[in-house]
Short mmCIF file of C-alpha atoms in Angstrom, two decimals:
data_model
loop_
_atom_site.label_atom_id
_atom_site.label_comp_id
_atom_site.label_asym_id
_atom_site.label_seq_id
_atom_site.Cartn_x
_atom_site.Cartn_y
_atom_site.Cartn_z
CA VAL X 1 -39.81 4.52 -15.04
CA CYS X 2 -39.35 2.42 -11.87
CA TYR X 3 -36.90 0.16 -13.69
CA LEU X 4 -34.92 3.14 -14.93
CA LEU X 5 -34.79 4.60 -11.42
CA LEU X 6 -33.72 1.23 -9.96
CA PHE X 7 -31.11 0.87 -12.70
CA ALA X 8 -29.74 4.36 -11.96
CA VAL X 9 -29.53 3.63 -8.23
CA CYS X 10 -27.73 0.34 -8.90
CA CYS X 11 -25.28 2.10 -11.22
CA LEU X 12 -24.64 4.74 -8.59
CA LEU X 13 -24.03 2.12 -5.88
CA PHE X 14 -21.73 0.21 -8.21
CA ALA X 15 -19.76 3.39 -8.93
CA VAL X 16 -19.42 4.20 -5.22
CA CYS X 17 -18.31 0.65 -4.37
CA TYR X 18 -15.89 0.59 -7.28
CA LEU X 19 -14.31 3.89 -6.26
CA ARG X 20 -14.01 2.72 -2.66
CA PHE X 21 -12.35 -0.51 -3.74
CA ALA X 22 -10.09 1.21 -6.26
CA THR X 23 -8.83 3.73 -3.70
CA MET X 24 -8.68 1.27 -0.81
CA THR X 25 -5.17 0.62 0.41
CA ILE X 26 -4.29 -2.79 1.67
CA ASP X 27 -2.24 -2.58 4.84
CA THR X 28 1.04 -4.38 4.53
CA ALA X 29 3.29 -5.22 7.41
CA ASN X 30 6.93 -6.10 7.71
CA ALA X 31 7.27 -9.39 9.51
CA TYR X 32 10.46 -11.11 10.61
CA VAL X 33 10.97 -14.86 10.67
CA SER X 34 13.89 -16.64 12.32
CA LEU X 35 15.13 -19.74 10.47
CA GLY X 36 17.34 -22.40 12.03
CA SER X 37 18.56 -25.89 11.17
CA ASN X 38 20.98 -28.33 12.80
CA LEU X 39 20.11 -31.65 11.15
CA GLY X 40 20.97 -32.95 7.70
CA ASP X 41 21.91 -30.47 5.00
CA ARG X 42 21.54 -27.37 7.18
CA ALA X 43 22.09 -24.84 4.40
CA GLY X 44 19.84 -26.80 2.06
CA ASN X 45 17.12 -26.84 4.71
CA LEU X 46 17.30 -23.04 5.04
CA LEU X 47 17.08 -22.68 1.27
CA LEU X 48 14.09 -25.04 1.10
CA ALA X 49 12.38 -23.05 3.86
CA ILE X 50 12.87 -19.78 1.98
CA ARG X 51 11.52 -21.38 -1.17
CA GLY X 52 8.62 -22.82 0.84
CA MET X 53 7.72 -19.40 2.23
CA LEU X 54 7.62 -18.02 -1.31
CA ASP X 55 5.50 -20.96 -2.48
CA ALA X 56 3.15 -20.35 0.48
CA GLY X 57 2.45 -16.83 -0.81
CA LEU X 58 4.73 -15.02 1.64
CA GLU X 59 6.76 -12.25 0.03
CA VAL X 60 10.36 -12.54 1.23
CA THR X 61 11.91 -9.10 0.72
CA ARG X 62 15.31 -9.45 2.43
CA LEU X 63 17.51 -12.06 4.05
CA SER X 64 20.24 -11.73 6.63
CA GLN X 65 23.48 -13.55 6.13
CA VAL X 66 23.72 -17.08 7.51
CA TYR X 67 25.33 -17.58 10.91
CA GLU X 68 26.67 -20.70 12.56
CA THR X 69 25.64 -20.81 16.19
CA GLU X 70 26.02 -23.04 19.18
CA PRO X 71 22.88 -24.61 20.65
CA VAL X 72 21.56 -22.72 23.69
CA GLU X 73 19.08 -23.61 26.43
CA THR X 74 19.33 -27.30 25.53
CA PHE X 75 21.47 -30.43 25.66
CA ALA X 76 24.53 -31.24 23.51
CA GLN X 77 23.59 -31.39 19.84
CA PRO X 78 24.98 -30.27 16.45
CA ARG X 79 25.60 -26.58 15.76
CA PHE X 80 22.88 -24.57 14.04
CA LEU X 81 22.78 -22.45 10.95
CA ASN X 82 20.53 -19.46 11.64
CA MET X 83 19.27 -16.47 9.71
CA VAL X 84 16.34 -14.05 9.60
CA ALA X 85 13.98 -13.34 6.71
CA GLU X 86 12.02 -10.13 6.29
CA LEU X 87 8.56 -10.53 4.82
CA GLN X 88 6.23 -7.90 3.47
CA THR X 89 2.74 -9.28 3.80
CA THR X 90 -0.96 -8.62 3.96
CA VAL X 91 -1.57 -12.08 5.38
CA GLU X 92 -2.83 -12.00 8.98
CA PRO X 93 -0.27 -13.02 11.63
CA GLU X 94 -2.00 -16.26 12.64
CA GLN X 95 -2.22 -17.28 8.99
CA VAL X 96 1.49 -16.57 8.55
CA MET X 97 2.17 -18.79 11.58
CA MET X 98 -0.02 -21.58 10.20
CA ARG X 99 1.87 -21.47 6.91
CA LEU X 100 5.20 -21.62 8.76
CA LEU X 101 4.05 -24.62 10.82
CA ARG X 102 2.89 -26.46 7.69
CA LEU X 103 6.22 -25.68 6.04
CA GLU X 104 8.16 -27.03 9.03
CA GLU X 105 6.15 -30.24 8.87
CA SER X 106 6.70 -30.59 5.11
CA LEU X 107 10.47 -30.26 5.69
CA GLY X 108 10.51 -33.07 8.25
CA ARG X 109 10.33 -31.12 11.51
CA THR X 110 9.31 -33.31 14.42
CA ARG X 111 8.67 -32.24 17.99
CA ASP X 112 9.50 -35.50 19.78
CA ILE X 113 12.12 -33.98 22.09
CA PRO X 114 11.60 -30.45 23.46
CA LYS X 115 14.39 -28.17 22.18
CA GLY X 116 15.85 -31.16 20.35
CA PRO X 117 17.70 -31.18 17.02
CA ARG X 118 15.61 -30.17 14.04
CA THR X 119 15.71 -30.07 10.27
CA ILE X 120 14.10 -26.65 10.35
CA ASP X 121 12.78 -24.23 12.93
CA LEU X 122 10.71 -21.24 11.81
CA ASP X 123 9.69 -18.64 14.38
CA LEU X 124 7.56 -15.60 13.64
CA LEU X 125 9.40 -12.97 15.67
CA LEU X 126 7.60 -9.75 14.81
CA TYR X 127 4.66 -8.66 12.70
CA GLY X 128 4.80 -4.90 12.42
CA ASP X 129 4.21 -3.47 15.87
CA GLN X 130 1.41 -5.92 16.66
CA ILE X 131 1.04 -7.53 20.05
CA VAL X 132 -0.79 -10.86 19.87
CA ALA X 133 -1.49 -13.47 22.53
CA THR X 134 -3.49 -16.48 21.33
CA LYS X 135 -3.18 -20.24 21.74
CA LEU X 136 -1.35 -20.42 18.43
CA LEU X 137 0.79 -17.31 18.50
CA THR X 138 2.51 -14.84 20.79
CA LEU X 139 3.87 -11.65 19.25
CA PRO X 140 6.43 -10.41 19.66
CA HIS X 141 8.07 -13.80 20.09
CA PRO X 142 8.42 -14.05 23.88
CA ARG X 143 12.16 -14.90 24.02
CA PHE X 144 13.78 -13.51 20.90
CA HIS X 145 15.19 -10.51 22.78
CA LEU X 146 17.18 -12.93 24.98
CA ARG X 147 18.87 -14.83 22.14
CA ARG X 148 22.01 -13.71 20.37
CA PHE X 149 21.43 -16.17 17.50
CA VAL X 150 18.22 -14.25 16.71
CA LEU X 151 19.26 -10.67 17.50
CA VAL X 152 22.47 -10.68 15.44
CA PRO X 153 20.76 -11.48 12.10
CA LEU X 154 17.69 -9.41 13.00
CA ALA X 155 19.89 -6.38 13.76
CA GLU X 156 21.43 -6.79 10.32
CA LEU X 157 17.99 -6.25 8.74
CA ALA X 158 16.16 -4.02 11.23
CA PRO X 159 18.51 -2.40 13.77
CA ARG X 160 16.11 0.49 14.45
CA PHE X 161 12.97 -1.60 14.77
CA ILE X 162 11.41 -0.90 18.18
CA HIS X 163 10.28 -3.91 20.21
CA PRO X 164 6.53 -3.32 20.77
CA ARG X 165 6.62 -4.40 24.43
CA LEU X 166 10.09 -3.41 25.57
CA ASP X 167 10.24 -0.05 23.73
CA GLU X 168 13.89 -0.56 22.75
CA THR X 169 15.45 -0.97 19.33
CA VAL X 170 16.81 -4.29 18.16
CA ARG X 171 20.30 -2.79 18.28
CA GLU X 172 19.81 -1.67 21.90
CA LEU X 173 18.55 -5.13 22.84
CA LEU X 174 21.64 -6.68 21.24
CA GLU X 175 24.00 -4.27 23.01
CA GLN X 176 22.42 -5.08 26.40
CA LEU X 177 22.29 -8.83 25.84
CA ILE X 178 23.73 -11.10 28.51
CA ASP X 179 23.74 -14.20 26.26
CA ASP X 180 27.35 -14.73 25.16
CA ALA X 181 26.74 -17.76 22.92
CA GLU X 182 28.96 -17.89 19.85
CA VAL X 183 27.39 -16.50 16.67
CA ARG X 184 29.70 -16.28 13.66
CA SER X 185 29.25 -15.74 9.95
CA TRP X 186 28.96 -19.07 8.18
CA ARG X 187 31.26 -19.90 5.32
CA PRO X 188 30.34 -22.97 3.22
#
């Protein structure tokens, strides 16, 4: 009798756990990643980065067009190709950042010269409306709202997205932007 009672309790617990798991929703977030390259095959580097994000288990749902941009906040160097990717993910923000850093390294990114030329640059701009401040990651990205080369492609994908700290839409941030650096659609 004790075994039957124990068996019944175990079955009941299993049923409760199963129903909880079956009805549990996994929170997904839209995240936005800025991609840039100004060394080597710039377009090829962007394509390899997109492929690398997919291979790293990050679901890329939309891409902006590619823009050719002049370098800003740095010394003379080749022009960049920039774009933004939208991800839909359940991966935690710091894990997304770790995957992006590993991908940069695998594509030959070095950090010898601050703000120097690079094969690929991947910046996690936004992860839903989360605000994060750790050693590894700051969200939203602390300077994206000051950079035309980021806001133009981001506004293409998410013009109504509200900056979690500044409480303004991406479109509003772009309209108010002082940065007048050239950002033009790239044609191969």
